[in-house]
Short mmCIF file of C-alpha atoms in Angstrom, two decimals:
data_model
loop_
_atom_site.label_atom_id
_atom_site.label_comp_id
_atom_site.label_asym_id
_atom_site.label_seq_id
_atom_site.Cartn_x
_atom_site.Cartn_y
_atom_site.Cartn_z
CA UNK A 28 20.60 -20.99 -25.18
CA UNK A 29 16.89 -21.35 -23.47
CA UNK A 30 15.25 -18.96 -21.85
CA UNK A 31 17.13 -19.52 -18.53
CA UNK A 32 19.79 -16.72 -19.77
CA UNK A 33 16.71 -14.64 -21.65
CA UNK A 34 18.05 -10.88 -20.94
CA UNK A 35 14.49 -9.27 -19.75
CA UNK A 36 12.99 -10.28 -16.35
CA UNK A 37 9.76 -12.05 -16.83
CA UNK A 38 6.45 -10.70 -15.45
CA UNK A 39 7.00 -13.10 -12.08
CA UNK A 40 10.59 -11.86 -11.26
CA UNK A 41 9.13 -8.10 -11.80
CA UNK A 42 6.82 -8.42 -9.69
CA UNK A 43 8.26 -10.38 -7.21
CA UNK A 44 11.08 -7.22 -7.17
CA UNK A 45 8.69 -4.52 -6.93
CA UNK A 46 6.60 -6.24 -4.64
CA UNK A 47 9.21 -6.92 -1.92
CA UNK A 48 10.82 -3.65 -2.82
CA UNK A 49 7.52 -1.50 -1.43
CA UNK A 50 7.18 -4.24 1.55
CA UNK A 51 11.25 -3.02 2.25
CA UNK A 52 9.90 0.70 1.70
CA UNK A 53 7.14 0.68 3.88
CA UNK A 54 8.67 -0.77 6.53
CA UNK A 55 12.01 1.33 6.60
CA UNK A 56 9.46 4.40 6.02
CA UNK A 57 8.46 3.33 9.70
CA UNK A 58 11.69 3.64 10.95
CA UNK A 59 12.77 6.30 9.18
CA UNK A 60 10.23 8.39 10.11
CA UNK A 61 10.95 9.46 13.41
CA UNK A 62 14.78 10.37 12.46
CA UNK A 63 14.30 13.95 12.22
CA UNK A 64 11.39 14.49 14.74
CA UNK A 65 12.24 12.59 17.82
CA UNK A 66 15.06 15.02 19.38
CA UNK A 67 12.87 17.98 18.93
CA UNK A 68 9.24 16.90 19.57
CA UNK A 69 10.28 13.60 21.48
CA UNK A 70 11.05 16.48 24.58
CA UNK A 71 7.82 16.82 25.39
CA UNK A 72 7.38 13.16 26.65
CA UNK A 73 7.46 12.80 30.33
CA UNK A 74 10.67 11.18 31.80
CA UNK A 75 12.73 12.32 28.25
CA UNK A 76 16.26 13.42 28.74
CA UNK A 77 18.84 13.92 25.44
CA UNK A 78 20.58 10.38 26.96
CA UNK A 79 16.97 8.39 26.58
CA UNK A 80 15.78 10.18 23.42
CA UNK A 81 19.30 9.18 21.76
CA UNK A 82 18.14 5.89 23.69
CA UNK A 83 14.93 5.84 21.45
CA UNK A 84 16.12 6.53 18.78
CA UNK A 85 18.40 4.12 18.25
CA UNK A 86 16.62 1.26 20.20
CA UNK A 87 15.37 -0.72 17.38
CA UNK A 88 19.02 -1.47 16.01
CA UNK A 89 19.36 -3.32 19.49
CA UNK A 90 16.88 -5.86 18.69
CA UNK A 91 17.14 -5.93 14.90
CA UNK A 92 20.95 -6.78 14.98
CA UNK A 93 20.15 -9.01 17.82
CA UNK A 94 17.88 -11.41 15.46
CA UNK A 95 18.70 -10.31 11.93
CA UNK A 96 20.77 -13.69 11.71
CA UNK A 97 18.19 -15.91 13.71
CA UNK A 98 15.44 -14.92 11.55
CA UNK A 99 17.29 -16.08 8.42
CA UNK A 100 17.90 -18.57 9.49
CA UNK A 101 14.43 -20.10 10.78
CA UNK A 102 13.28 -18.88 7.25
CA UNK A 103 15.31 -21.29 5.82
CA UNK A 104 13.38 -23.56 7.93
CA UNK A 105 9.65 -22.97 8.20
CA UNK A 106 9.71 -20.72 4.71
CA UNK A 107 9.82 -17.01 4.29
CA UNK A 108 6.74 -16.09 4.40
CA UNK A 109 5.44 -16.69 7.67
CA UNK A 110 8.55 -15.07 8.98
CA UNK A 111 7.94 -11.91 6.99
CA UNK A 112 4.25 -11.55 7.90
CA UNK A 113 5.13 -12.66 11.66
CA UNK A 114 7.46 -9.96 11.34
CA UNK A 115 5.76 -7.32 10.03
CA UNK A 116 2.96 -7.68 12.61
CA UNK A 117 5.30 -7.58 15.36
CA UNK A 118 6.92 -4.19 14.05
CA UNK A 119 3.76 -2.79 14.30
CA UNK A 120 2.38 -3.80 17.16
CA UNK A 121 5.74 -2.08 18.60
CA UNK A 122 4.30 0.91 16.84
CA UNK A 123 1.02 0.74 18.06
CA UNK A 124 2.77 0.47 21.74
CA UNK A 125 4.72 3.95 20.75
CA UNK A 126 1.70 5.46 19.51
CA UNK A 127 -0.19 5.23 22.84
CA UNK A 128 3.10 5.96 25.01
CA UNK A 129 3.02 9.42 27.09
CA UNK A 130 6.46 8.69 28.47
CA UNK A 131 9.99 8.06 26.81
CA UNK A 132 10.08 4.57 28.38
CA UNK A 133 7.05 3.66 26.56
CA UNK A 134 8.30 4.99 23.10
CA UNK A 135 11.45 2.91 23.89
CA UNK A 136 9.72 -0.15 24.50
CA UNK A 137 8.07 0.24 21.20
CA UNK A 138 11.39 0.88 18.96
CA UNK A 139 12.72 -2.25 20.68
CA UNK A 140 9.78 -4.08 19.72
CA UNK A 141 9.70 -2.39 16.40
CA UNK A 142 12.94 -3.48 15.57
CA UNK A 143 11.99 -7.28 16.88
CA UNK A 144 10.48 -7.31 13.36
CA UNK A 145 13.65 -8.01 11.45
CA UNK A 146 12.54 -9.27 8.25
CA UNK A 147 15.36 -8.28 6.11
CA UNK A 148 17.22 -11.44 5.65
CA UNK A 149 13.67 -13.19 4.86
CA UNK A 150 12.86 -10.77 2.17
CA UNK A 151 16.29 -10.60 0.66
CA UNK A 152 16.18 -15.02 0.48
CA UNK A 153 12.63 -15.01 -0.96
CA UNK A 154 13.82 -12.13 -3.70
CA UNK A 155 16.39 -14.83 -4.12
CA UNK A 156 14.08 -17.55 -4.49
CA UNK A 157 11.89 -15.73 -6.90
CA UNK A 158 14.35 -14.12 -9.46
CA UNK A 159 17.20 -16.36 -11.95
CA UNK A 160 20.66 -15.85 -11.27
CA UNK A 161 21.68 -12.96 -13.78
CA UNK A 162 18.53 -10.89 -12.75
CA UNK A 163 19.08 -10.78 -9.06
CA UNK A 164 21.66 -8.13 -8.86
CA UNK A 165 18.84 -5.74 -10.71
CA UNK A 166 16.70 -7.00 -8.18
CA UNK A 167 18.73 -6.47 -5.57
CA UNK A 168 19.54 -2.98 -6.73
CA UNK A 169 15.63 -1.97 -6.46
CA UNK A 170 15.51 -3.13 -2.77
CA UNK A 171 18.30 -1.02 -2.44
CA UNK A 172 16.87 2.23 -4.13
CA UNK A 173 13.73 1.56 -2.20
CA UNK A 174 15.59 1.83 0.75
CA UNK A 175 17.13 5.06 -0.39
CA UNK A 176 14.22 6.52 -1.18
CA UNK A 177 11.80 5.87 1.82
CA UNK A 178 14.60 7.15 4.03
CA UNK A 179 14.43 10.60 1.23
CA UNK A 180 10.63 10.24 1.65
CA UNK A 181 11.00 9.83 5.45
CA UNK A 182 12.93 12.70 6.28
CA UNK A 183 10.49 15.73 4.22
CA UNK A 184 7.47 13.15 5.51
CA UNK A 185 8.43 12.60 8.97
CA UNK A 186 8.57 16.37 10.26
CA UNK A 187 4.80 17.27 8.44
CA UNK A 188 3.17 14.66 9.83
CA UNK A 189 4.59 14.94 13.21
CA UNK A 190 3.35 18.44 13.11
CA UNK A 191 0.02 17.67 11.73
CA UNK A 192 -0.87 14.92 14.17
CA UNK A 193 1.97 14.78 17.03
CA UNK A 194 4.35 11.52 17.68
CA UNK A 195 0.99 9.67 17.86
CA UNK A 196 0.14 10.05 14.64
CA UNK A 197 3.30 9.54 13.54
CA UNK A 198 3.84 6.29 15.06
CA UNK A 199 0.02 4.86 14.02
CA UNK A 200 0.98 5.67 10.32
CA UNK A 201 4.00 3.46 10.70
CA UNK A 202 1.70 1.09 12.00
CA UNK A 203 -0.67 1.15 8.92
CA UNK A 204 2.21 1.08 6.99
CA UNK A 205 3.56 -2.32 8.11
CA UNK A 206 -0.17 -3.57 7.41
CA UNK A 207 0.06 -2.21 4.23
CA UNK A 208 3.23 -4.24 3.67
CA UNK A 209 1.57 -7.96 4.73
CA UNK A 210 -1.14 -6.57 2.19
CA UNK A 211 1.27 -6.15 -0.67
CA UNK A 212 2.94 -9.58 0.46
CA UNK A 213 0.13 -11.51 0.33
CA UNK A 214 -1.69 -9.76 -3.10
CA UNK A 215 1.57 -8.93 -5.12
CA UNK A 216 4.63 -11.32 -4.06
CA UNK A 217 4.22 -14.73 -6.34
CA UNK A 218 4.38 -17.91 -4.16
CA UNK A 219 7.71 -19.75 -4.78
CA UNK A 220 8.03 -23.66 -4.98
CA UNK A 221 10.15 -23.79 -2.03
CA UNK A 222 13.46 -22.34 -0.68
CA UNK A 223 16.12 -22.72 -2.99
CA UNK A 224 18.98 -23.73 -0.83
CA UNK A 225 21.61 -21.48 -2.09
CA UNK A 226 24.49 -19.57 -0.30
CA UNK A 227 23.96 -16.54 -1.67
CA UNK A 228 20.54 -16.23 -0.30
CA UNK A 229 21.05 -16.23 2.92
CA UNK A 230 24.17 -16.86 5.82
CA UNK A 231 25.41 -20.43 5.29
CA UNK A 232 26.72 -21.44 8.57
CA UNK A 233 30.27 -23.03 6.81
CA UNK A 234 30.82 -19.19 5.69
CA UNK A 235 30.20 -17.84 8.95
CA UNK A 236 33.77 -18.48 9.89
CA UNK A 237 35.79 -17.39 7.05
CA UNK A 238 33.18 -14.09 6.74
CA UNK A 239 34.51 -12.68 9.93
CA UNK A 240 38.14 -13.52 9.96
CA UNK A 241 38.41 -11.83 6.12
CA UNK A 242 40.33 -8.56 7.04
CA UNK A 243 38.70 -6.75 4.09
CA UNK A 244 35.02 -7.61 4.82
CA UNK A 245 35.56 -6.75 8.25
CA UNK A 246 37.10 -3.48 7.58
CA UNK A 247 33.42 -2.26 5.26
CA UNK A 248 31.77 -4.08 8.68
CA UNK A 249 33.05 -1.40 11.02
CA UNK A 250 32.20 0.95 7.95
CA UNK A 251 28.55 0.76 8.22
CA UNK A 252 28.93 0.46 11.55
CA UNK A 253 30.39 3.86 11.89
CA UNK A 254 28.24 5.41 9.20
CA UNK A 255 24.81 4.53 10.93
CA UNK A 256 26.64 5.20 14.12
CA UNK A 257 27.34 8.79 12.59
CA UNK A 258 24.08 9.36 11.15
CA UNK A 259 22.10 8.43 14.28
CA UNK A 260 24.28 10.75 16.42
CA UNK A 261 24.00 13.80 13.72
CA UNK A 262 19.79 13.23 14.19
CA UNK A 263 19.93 13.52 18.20
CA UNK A 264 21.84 16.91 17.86
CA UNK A 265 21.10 18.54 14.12
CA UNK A 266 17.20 18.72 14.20
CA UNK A 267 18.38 20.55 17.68
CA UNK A 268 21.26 22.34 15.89
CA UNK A 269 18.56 24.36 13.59
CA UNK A 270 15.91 24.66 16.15
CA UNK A 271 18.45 26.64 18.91
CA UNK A 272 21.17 27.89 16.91
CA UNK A 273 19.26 27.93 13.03
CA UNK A 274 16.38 29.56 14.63
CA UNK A 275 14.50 27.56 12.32
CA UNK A 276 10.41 26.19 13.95
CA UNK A 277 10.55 22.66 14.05
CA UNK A 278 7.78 22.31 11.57
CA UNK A 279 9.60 23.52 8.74
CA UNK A 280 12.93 21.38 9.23
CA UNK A 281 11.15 19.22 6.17
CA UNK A 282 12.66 21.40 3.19
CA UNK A 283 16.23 21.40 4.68
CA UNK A 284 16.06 17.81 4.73
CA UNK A 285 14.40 17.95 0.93
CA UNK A 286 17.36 20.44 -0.40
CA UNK A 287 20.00 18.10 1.10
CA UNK A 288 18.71 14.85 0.28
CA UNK A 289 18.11 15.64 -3.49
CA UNK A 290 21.19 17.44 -3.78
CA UNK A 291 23.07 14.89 -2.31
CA UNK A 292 21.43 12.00 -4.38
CA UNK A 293 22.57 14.24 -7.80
CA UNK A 294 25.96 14.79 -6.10
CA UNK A 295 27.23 11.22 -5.64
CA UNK A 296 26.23 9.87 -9.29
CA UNK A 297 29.44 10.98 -10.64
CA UNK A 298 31.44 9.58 -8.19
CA UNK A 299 29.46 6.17 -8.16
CA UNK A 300 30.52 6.23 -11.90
CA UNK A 301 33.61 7.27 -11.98
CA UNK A 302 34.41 4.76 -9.04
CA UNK A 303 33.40 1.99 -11.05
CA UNK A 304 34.40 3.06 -14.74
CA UNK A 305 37.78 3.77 -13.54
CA UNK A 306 38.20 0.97 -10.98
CA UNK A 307 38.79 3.86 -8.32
CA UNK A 308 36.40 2.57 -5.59
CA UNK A 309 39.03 2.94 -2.52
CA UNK A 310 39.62 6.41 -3.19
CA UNK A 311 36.12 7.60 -3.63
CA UNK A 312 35.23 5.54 -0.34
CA UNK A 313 38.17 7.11 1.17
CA UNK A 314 37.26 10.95 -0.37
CA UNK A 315 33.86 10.31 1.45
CA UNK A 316 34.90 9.16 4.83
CA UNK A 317 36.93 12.24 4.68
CA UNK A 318 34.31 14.43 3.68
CA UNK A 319 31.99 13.09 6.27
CA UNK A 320 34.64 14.13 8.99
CA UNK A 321 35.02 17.81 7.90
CA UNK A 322 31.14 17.97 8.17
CA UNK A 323 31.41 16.63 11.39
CA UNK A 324 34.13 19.38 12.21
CA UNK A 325 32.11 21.99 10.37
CA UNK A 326 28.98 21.73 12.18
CA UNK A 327 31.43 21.97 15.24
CA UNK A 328 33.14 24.69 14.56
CA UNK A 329 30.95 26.67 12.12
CA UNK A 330 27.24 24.95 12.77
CA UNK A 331 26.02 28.16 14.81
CA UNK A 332 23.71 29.84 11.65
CA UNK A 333 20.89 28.55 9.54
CA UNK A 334 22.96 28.91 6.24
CA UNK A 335 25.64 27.05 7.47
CA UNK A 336 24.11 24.01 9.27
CA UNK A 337 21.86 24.01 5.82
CA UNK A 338 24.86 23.69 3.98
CA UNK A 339 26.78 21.68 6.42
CA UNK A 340 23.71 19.20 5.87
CA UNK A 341 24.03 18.91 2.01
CA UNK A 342 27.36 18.17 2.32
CA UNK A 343 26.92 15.16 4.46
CA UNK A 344 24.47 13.85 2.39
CA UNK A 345 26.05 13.65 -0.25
CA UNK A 346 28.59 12.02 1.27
CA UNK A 347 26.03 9.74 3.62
CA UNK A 348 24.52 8.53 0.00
CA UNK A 349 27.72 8.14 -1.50
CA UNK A 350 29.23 5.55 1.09
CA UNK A 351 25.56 3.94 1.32
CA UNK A 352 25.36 3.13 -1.81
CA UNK A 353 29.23 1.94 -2.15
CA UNK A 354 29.42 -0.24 0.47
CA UNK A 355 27.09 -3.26 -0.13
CA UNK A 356 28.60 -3.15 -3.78
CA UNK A 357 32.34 -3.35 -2.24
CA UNK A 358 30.96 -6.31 0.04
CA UNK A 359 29.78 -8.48 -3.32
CA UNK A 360 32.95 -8.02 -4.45
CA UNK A 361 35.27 -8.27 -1.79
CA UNK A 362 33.15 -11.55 -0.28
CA UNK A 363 34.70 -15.11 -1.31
CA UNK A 364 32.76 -17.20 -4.01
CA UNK A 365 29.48 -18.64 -2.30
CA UNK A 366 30.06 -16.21 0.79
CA UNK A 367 27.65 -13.14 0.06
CA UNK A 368 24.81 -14.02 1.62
CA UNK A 369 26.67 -14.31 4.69
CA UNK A 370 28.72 -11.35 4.29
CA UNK A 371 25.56 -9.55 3.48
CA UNK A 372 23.70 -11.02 6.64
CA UNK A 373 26.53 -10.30 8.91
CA UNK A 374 26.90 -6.80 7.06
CA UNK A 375 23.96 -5.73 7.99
CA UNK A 376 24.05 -6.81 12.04
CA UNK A 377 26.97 -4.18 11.89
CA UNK A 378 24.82 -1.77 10.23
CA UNK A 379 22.41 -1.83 13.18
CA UNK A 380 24.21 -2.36 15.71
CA UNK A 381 25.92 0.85 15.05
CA UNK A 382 22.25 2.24 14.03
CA UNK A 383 21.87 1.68 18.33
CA UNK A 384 25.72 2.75 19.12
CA UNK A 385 25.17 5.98 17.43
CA UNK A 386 21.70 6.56 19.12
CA UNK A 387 22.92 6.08 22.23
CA UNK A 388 25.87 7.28 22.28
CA UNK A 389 24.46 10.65 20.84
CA UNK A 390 22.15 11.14 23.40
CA UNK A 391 25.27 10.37 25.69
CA UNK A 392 27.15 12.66 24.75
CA UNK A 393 25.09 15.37 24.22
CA UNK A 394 23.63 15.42 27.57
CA UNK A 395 26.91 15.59 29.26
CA UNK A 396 28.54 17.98 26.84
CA UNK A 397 25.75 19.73 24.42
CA UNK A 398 25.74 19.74 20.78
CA UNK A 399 29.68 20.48 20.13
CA UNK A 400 30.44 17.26 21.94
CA UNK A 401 27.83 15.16 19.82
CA UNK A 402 29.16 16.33 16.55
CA UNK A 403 33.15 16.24 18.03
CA UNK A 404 32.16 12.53 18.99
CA UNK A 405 30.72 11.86 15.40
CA UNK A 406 34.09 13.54 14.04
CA UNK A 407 36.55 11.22 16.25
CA UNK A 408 34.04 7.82 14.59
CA UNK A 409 34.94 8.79 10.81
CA UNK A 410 38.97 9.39 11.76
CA UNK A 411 38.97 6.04 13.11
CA UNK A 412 37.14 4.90 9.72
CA UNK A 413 39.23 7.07 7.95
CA UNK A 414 42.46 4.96 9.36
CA UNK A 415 40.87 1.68 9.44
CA UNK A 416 39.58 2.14 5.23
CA UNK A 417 42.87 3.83 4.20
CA UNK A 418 44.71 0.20 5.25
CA UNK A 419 42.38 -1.45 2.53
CA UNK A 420 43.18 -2.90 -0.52
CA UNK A 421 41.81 -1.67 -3.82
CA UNK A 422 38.91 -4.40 -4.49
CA UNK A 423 38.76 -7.10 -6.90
CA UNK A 424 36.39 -5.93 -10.13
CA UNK A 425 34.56 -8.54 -10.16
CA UNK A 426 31.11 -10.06 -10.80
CA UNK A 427 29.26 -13.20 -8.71
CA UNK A 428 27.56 -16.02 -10.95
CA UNK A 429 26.10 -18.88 -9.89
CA UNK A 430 25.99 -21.54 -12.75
CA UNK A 431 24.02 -25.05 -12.46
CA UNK A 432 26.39 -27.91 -12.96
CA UNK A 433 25.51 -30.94 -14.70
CA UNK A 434 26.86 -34.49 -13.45
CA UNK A 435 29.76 -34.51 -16.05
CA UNK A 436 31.06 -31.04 -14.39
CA UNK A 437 30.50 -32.19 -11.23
CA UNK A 438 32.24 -35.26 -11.64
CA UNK A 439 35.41 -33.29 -13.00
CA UNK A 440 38.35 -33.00 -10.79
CA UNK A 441 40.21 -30.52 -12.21
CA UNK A 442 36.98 -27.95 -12.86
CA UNK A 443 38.05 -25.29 -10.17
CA UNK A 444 41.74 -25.67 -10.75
CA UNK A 445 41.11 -25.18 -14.59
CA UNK A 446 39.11 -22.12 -13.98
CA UNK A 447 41.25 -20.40 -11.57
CA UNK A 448 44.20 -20.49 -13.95
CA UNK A 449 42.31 -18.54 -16.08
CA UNK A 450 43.07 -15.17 -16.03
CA UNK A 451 40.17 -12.89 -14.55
CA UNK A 452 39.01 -15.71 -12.44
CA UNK A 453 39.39 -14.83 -8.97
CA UNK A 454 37.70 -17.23 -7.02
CA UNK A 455 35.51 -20.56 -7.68
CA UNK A 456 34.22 -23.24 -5.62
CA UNK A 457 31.69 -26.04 -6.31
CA UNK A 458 28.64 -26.95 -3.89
CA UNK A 459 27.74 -30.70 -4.47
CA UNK A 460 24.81 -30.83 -2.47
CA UNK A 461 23.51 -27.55 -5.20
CA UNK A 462 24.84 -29.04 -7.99
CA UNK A 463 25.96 -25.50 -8.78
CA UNK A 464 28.87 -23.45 -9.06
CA UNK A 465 29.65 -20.15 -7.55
CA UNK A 466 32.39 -18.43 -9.56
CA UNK A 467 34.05 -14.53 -9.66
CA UNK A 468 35.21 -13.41 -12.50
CA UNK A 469 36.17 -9.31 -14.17
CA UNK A 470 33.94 -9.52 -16.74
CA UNK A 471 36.39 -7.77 -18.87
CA UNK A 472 38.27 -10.67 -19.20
CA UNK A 473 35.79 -13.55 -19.09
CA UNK A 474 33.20 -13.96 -21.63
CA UNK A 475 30.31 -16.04 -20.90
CA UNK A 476 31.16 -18.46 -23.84
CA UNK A 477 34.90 -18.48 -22.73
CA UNK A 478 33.55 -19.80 -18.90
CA UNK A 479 31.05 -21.93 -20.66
CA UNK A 480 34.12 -23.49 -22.75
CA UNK A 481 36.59 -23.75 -19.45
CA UNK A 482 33.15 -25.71 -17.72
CA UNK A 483 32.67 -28.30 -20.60
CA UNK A 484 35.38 -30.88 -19.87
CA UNK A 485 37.88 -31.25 -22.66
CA UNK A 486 36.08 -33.30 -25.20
CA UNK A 487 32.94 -32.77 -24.41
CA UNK A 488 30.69 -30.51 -26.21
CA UNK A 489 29.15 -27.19 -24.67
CA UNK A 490 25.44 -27.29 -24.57
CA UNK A 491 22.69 -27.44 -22.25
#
């Protein structure tokens, strides 16, 4: 064995993770941010009505689902980086534009443009790029913590600063922020030696097809659909919830956020264990979809006190960080062999698209019908989840590799069919053009020196 399969990830893959993981913060920080402060201090904008500020604050999903695909795609072309520092700049010169807006319009104009930015895909490839094949999922894993904690950090941050130095100031930090992140880019992320065309990286346009017929994929699709949809409704009508009905000032909506976010980040590690120690991850999806719905019906019915919204909140995000944290792991394993970038890439158009959906449908809703109807419409989302994720099957265990073949293996005819016979593989498929393999296999079955065995063509010696 060389140091290809070494178990630690060297000083280049480390930094290449945290790097791209604080340019990921920074920039979700930014949209974050405004989450629990635009339906309360967004009112005092001229032109604002609930149906625009739901507008606003959901606008940036429009364009970011728009060109989340397109951007990967041209990265694969003219290289990640300029696409990520072309992006960045454009997210916050949409903040700058929000910053100097006295009218709604003019804060909508900058969330579009904000969310014109849409860098995601280019980060996730160059992580690719820069990290060896048993390492990524670790990497992967602290983009997606990053993530869950700048939208924790957002929430507590978001209301102080707002009242410290108005929308304004809000909106300039974000600015600064996405600076900040071209900074860290350009001082902290190594340079790579090119693209490395792989299909996990990115959306391969051969997968495209097969990603959104596949009943299962398309099923945790409308999931985060309907979560961001949920959670972007809930934030036009809660921060409004504890203002009118809570009683509580607007400035100190920070610690309920706090309370419910840390709470709800120590309430889901059980399940996240449990649901994959026991192989139980449809039911604990299912349990949280459900959960999410009583909330929903809760702050309907019950919502009307301080105590009760506060613990109406804690509730949901328990849930919320339950089924965000669950779903991109069901994707890898659900997605076919050589098909997660692509599931990933159109994963994550669903995931803003219902980001805008929820927005503006909250706004919708709650101008024609007040608060009850927002929360009512959120409840009427998770059923239909509820229905749509109860018709799933329990996912395949499995883990992704991606192995480099050498001309022997890729000369043998009977590679895949030998390796699917095997029990424990579920899926394998060979990309000549990578000289690579892209196999899926329950780890408690399949050793690596078993798969290394079933590669070696009968005869032929393993070794490197």
């Amino acid at each position: 064995m060389h140091d290809s399969h070494s178990e630690r990830m060297s000083r280049g893959e480390t930094r290449a993770a945290g790097g791209l993981a604080l340019v990921f913060a920074f920039r979700m920080l930014g949209m974050f941010m405004v989450l629990p402060v635009l339906a309360t201090y967004g009112r005092d904008l001229s032109g604002a009505t609930p149906a625009l500020i739901g507008l606003a604050i959901g606008a940036y999903g429009l364009t970011q689902a728009v060109l989340q695909i397109p951007f990967g795609i041209l990265a694969d072309r003219i290289g990640r980086l300029p696409v990520i520092y072309v992006g960045l700049l454009v997210f916050a010169a949409g903040a700058a534009l929000a910053a100097n807006a006295d009218s709604i319009w003019g804060v909508i104009a900058g969330r579009v443009l904000q969310g014109a930015g849409a860098i995601s895909a280019a980060v996730m490839a160059l992580l690719s790029d820069l990290t060896r094949e048993q390492h990524r999922t670790k990497a992967m894993a602290m983009i997606g913590m990053s993530i869950g904690l700048s939208f924790a950090v957002a929430m507590v941050v978001g209301p102080v600063l707002t009242h410290l130095f108005g929308l304004a100031g809000l909106f300039w930090t974000t600015a600064g922020m996405a600076l900040l992140g071209i900074l860290i880019t350009w001082l902290v992320v190594p340079r790579t030696a090119g693209p490395l065309q792989h299909r996990e990286s990115g959306v391969a346009r051969q997968a495209l097809g097969p990603t959104l017929r596949h009943p299962d994929l398309l099923r945790l699709d409308f999931g985060i659909l309907a979560l961001h949809a949920i959670l972007m409704a809930s934030f036009v009508a809660l921060p409004l919830a504890l203002v009118e009905q809570g009683g509580l000032p607007k400035e100190q909506h920070w610690w309920v956020y706090l309370t419910a976010l840390l709470v709800g980040f120590f309430g889901m590690v059980p399940f996240i264990i449990y649901a994959e120690k026991q192989r139980r991850m449809k039911r604990v999806l299912i349990g949280a979809v459900a959960v999410l719905l009583l909330c929903e019906l809760y702050f309907w019915a019950f919502g009307d006190n301080l105590r009760a919204l506060v613990l109406g909140t804690i509730v949901f995000f328990t849930a919320f960080n339950l089924l965000e944290a669950s779903l991109p792991s069901l994707i890898s394993k659900v997605a076919p062999a050589g098909g997660k970038g692509t599931a990933m890439g159109v994963y994550s158009t669903s995931q803003f698209l219902g980001a805008a959906l929820g927005g503006i449908l909250g706004g919708w809703l709650f101008q024609h019908g007040g608060l009850g109807s927002v929360f009512l419409g959120c409840s009427v989302l998770a059923l239909l989840w509820l229905v749509i994720a109860a018709t799933m099957r329990e996912p395949p265990y499995v883990t992704s590799l991606r192995l480099p073949l050498d001309a022997d293996a890729l000369g043998d005819a009977g590679l895949v069919a030998r390796l699917l016979a095997q029990p424990g593989i579920t899926d394998a498929m060979v990309v000549a053009e990578e000289s690579a393999l892209y196999v899926k296999l329950d780890t408690q079955q399949v050793d690596r020196a078993l798969l290394d065995g079933l590669i070696a063509p009968a005869g032929a010696a393993p070794g490197h």
